[in-house]
Coordinates of C-alpha atoms in Angstrom, one line a residue:
T20 CA 137.7 39.8 -157.7
A21 CA 140.3 37.9 -155.6
I22 CA 139.3 39.9 -152.5
K23 CA 135.6 39.2 -153.0
A24 CA 136.3 35.5 -153.6
V25 CA 138.2 35.2 -150.2
R26 CA 136.1 37.7 -148.2
P27 CA 132.7 38.3 -149.8
G28 CA 131.8 40.7 -147.1
V29 CA 134.5 43.1 -148.0
R30 CA 133.3 46.3 -149.6
V31 CA 135.3 47.4 -152.7
V32 CA 135.2 51.1 -153.6
G33 CA 136.6 52.4 -156.9
V34 CA 137.8 56.0 -157.2
Q35 CA 138.1 58.2 -160.2
T36 CA 139.1 61.8 -160.8
A37 CA 136.0 64.1 -161.1
V38 CA 137.3 65.5 -164.4
M39 CA 137.1 62.1 -166.2
P40 CA 134.4 60.1 -164.5
G41 CA 133.9 57.5 -167.3
I42 CA 133.0 54.6 -165.0
V43 CA 130.6 56.6 -162.8
A44 CA 128.9 57.8 -166.0
S45 CA 128.7 54.2 -167.3
L46 CA 127.2 52.9 -164.1
R47 CA 124.5 55.6 -164.1
S48 CA 123.7 54.8 -167.7
G49 CA 123.7 51.0 -167.2
A50 CA 126.2 50.5 -170.1
P51 CA 129.7 51.6 -171.0
V52 CA 129.8 55.2 -172.1
A53 CA 132.7 57.6 -172.9
V54 CA 133.3 61.0 -171.4
E55 CA 135.3 63.9 -172.9
A56 CA 139.1 63.8 -172.4
A57 CA 140.5 66.2 -169.8
R58 CA 143.9 67.0 -168.3
T59 CA 144.3 65.3 -164.9
V60 CA 146.9 64.7 -162.3
A61 CA 145.7 61.1 -162.3
D62 CA 146.8 60.6 -165.9
G63 CA 147.1 56.8 -165.3
T64 CA 143.4 56.6 -165.2
A65 CA 142.6 59.1 -167.9
V66 CA 140.5 56.9 -170.1
A67 CA 137.2 57.9 -171.6
G68 CA 135.3 54.9 -170.3
P69 CA 135.4 51.2 -169.5
S70 CA 135.4 48.3 -171.9
A71 CA 132.5 45.9 -171.9
L72 CA 134.5 43.3 -170.0
T73 CA 135.8 45.8 -167.4
F74 CA 132.3 47.3 -167.0
D75 CA 130.9 43.8 -166.3
L76 CA 133.6 43.1 -163.7
I77 CA 132.9 46.4 -162.0
Q78 CA 129.2 45.8 -161.8
R79 CA 129.7 42.3 -160.3
H80 CA 132.5 43.0 -157.8
V81 CA 132.7 46.7 -157.0
D82 CA 130.2 48.1 -154.4
H83 CA 130.7 51.8 -155.1
V84 CA 132.6 54.0 -157.5
I85 CA 133.2 57.6 -156.4
T86 CA 135.1 60.7 -157.7
V87 CA 137.5 63.1 -156.1
P88 CA 138.6 66.6 -157.2
E89 CA 142.0 67.3 -158.6
E90 CA 142.9 69.3 -155.5
A91 CA 142.4 66.3 -153.3
I92 CA 144.8 64.3 -155.5
A93 CA 147.5 67.0 -155.2
R94 CA 147.1 67.0 -151.4
A95 CA 147.3 63.2 -151.3
I96 CA 150.6 63.2 -153.3
V97 CA 152.0 65.8 -150.9
L98 CA 150.9 63.9 -147.8
L99 CA 152.5 60.6 -149.0
I100 CA 155.8 62.4 -149.7
E101 CA 155.8 64.2 -146.4
R102 CA 154.5 61.6 -144.0
S103 CA 155.4 58.3 -145.6
R104 CA 158.4 59.3 -147.8
L105 CA 156.6 57.7 -150.8
V106 CA 156.5 59.2 -154.3
V107 CA 153.2 57.9 -155.8
E108 CA 151.8 59.1 -159.1
G109 CA 148.4 60.7 -159.1
A110 CA 146.4 57.7 -160.2
G111 CA 148.0 55.7 -157.4
T112 CA 146.9 58.1 -154.7
L113 CA 143.1 58.1 -155.5
G114 CA 142.2 56.0 -152.5
V115 CA 144.1 58.4 -150.2
A116 CA 142.4 61.4 -151.9
A117 CA 139.0 59.7 -151.3
V118 CA 139.7 59.5 -147.6
M119 CA 141.2 63.0 -147.2
S120 CA 138.4 64.6 -149.2
G121 CA 135.5 62.9 -147.4
A122 CA 134.3 61.2 -150.6
L123 CA 134.7 57.7 -149.0
A124 CA 132.8 58.6 -145.9
A125 CA 129.9 59.9 -148.0
V126 CA 129.3 56.3 -149.3
V127 CA 130.7 54.3 -146.4
P128 CA 130.1 56.3 -143.2
S129 CA 131.6 53.7 -140.9
P130 CA 134.2 51.8 -143.0
G131 CA 136.0 50.1 -140.1
K132 CA 139.4 48.7 -141.2
T133 CA 140.2 50.2 -144.6
A134 CA 143.0 49.2 -147.0
L135 CA 144.2 51.7 -149.6
V136 CA 146.0 50.6 -152.6
L137 CA 149.0 52.7 -153.5
S138 CA 150.5 51.9 -157.0
G139 CA 152.8 53.5 -159.4
G140 CA 155.6 56.1 -159.2
N141 CA 155.5 57.2 -162.8
I142 CA 155.4 60.9 -162.3
D143 CA 157.4 63.6 -164.1
V144 CA 159.8 65.5 -161.8
T145 CA 158.7 68.8 -163.3
A146 CA 155.1 68.0 -162.8
L147 CA 155.8 66.8 -159.3
G148 CA 157.2 70.2 -158.4
R149 CA 154.1 71.9 -159.6
I150 CA 151.8 69.4 -157.8
V151 CA 153.7 69.8 -154.5
A152 CA 153.5 73.6 -154.8
R153 CA 149.8 73.3 -155.5
G154 CA 149.3 71.0 -152.6
L155 CA 151.1 73.3 -150.2
L156 CA 148.9 76.2 -151.4
L157 CA 145.7 74.2 -150.8
E158 CA 147.0 73.3 -147.3
G159 CA 147.5 77.0 -146.6
R160 CA 151.2 76.5 -146.1
Q161 CA 152.3 78.8 -148.9
R162 CA 150.7 82.2 -148.9
T163 CA 151.0 85.4 -150.8
L164 CA 150.9 88.8 -149.1
T165 CA 151.1 92.3 -150.6
V166 CA 152.3 95.2 -148.5
A167 CA 152.5 98.9 -149.4
A168 CA 155.6 100.4 -148.0
A169 CA 157.5 103.7 -148.2
N170 CA 160.3 103.4 -150.7
V171 CA 163.0 104.3 -148.2
P172 CA 166.0 102.4 -146.8
G173 CA 165.1 100.1 -143.9
E174 CA 161.4 99.7 -144.6
L175 CA 161.7 96.2 -146.2
A176 CA 164.0 95.1 -143.4
R177 CA 161.5 96.1 -140.7
I178 CA 158.7 94.1 -142.4
T179 CA 160.8 91.0 -142.9
R180 CA 162.0 91.1 -139.2
A181 CA 158.4 91.1 -138.1
M182 CA 157.7 88.2 -140.4
A183 CA 160.7 86.3 -138.9
E184 CA 159.3 87.0 -135.4
A185 CA 156.1 85.3 -136.5
G186 CA 158.0 82.3 -137.8
A187 CA 157.2 82.9 -141.5
N188 CA 159.8 82.1 -144.1
V189 CA 160.1 84.4 -147.1
I190 CA 160.8 82.4 -150.2
E191 CA 160.2 85.1 -152.8
V192 CA 159.7 88.9 -152.7
R193 CA 158.8 91.2 -155.6
H194 CA 159.5 94.9 -155.3
E195 CA 157.5 97.4 -157.5
I196 CA 158.0 101.1 -157.3
V197 CA 156.4 102.4 -160.5
T198 CA 152.8 101.4 -160.9
P199 CA 149.7 103.6 -161.8
D200 CA 147.8 102.6 -158.6
L201 CA 150.4 103.6 -156.1
P202 CA 151.4 107.1 -154.9
L203 CA 154.8 108.5 -155.7
G204 CA 157.3 107.2 -153.1
V205 CA 155.3 104.1 -152.2
A206 CA 156.4 100.6 -153.2
R207 CA 154.4 97.4 -153.5
L208 CA 156.1 94.4 -151.9
T209 CA 154.6 91.0 -152.9
F210 CA 155.8 88.3 -150.5
R211 CA 155.5 84.5 -151.2
L212 CA 155.7 82.9 -147.7
E213 CA 156.0 79.5 -146.1
V214 CA 153.9 79.1 -143.0
T215 CA 152.8 76.0 -141.0
G216 CA 149.1 76.6 -141.8
A217 CA 146.1 78.9 -141.5
E218 CA 146.6 79.6 -137.8
A219 CA 150.3 80.5 -138.4
F220 CA 149.3 82.9 -141.1
E221 CA 146.7 84.6 -138.8
A222 CA 149.5 84.9 -136.2
L223 CA 151.7 86.6 -138.8
L224 CA 149.0 89.1 -139.6
D225 CA 148.6 89.9 -135.9
M226 CA 152.4 90.4 -135.6
L227 CA 152.4 92.7 -138.6
E228 CA 149.5 94.7 -137.1
A229 CA 151.4 94.9 -133.9
H230 CA 154.2 96.6 -135.8
G231 CA 151.8 99.2 -137.1
L232 CA 150.7 97.7 -140.4
R233 CA 147.1 98.0 -141.3
E234 CA 144.7 97.2 -144.2
G235 CA 145.9 98.8 -147.4
V236 CA 144.1 100.5 -150.3
A237 CA 145.7 98.7 -153.2
T238 CA 147.5 96.0 -151.2
D239 CA 146.6 93.6 -148.3
L240 CA 148.5 95.7 -145.8
A241 CA 150.3 99.0 -145.6
T242 CA 153.0 100.4 -143.4
P243 CA 152.2 103.6 -141.4
A244 CA 154.4 105.7 -143.8
A245 CA 152.7 104.3 -146.9
A246 CA 149.3 104.7 -145.4
A247 CA 150.0 108.3 -144.8
A248 CA 150.8 109.0 -148.5
A249 CA 148.4 110.8 -150.7
W250 CA 146.4 108.0 -152.4

């Protein structure tokens, strides 16, 4: 209301999570309505719907109210930590999420100068870790790759050397040797990797193929020795 009083031409856009769009539903209905409760990263805005007073203010002073998916909120939290060194709770990053997801551009194609409100740092540390991990997955910077390899000394070392040459960082590896879908003498290696993005992951796959790995039967890739086993 203060912004509109000073600059009536300013367009005000409200943002909600798509899993609890109480205000959007109310505007469509023309009166306050309640939506079902849902778990959301933006728990600071997790209300079923607006009060009559809030709804009246929104109708008079807000030009658009849009929604963003939970994935966009997670990515916004990661971006603010990484680029701005700011820890902002999910509800406080909704504006950034709207820009990143394209939701803002859908209603304001040429916004010009845009001010995004960042508010609140009330986020649980444990939840923050999960959100950051989710954001990195969505950005393609953490990937999982399964490889069938002969269960012999040196095979794992050869694979990880190739990964290192491609610039991938192995943050976790799981080694399985007794599973019903693998031949005797073949191990399944499940790698959780850090890469810089989709292009880096493709470069990693090219590097592994250059070292003789190819598409696997029960895994993403297989070493020559594993591929030659009796499947």
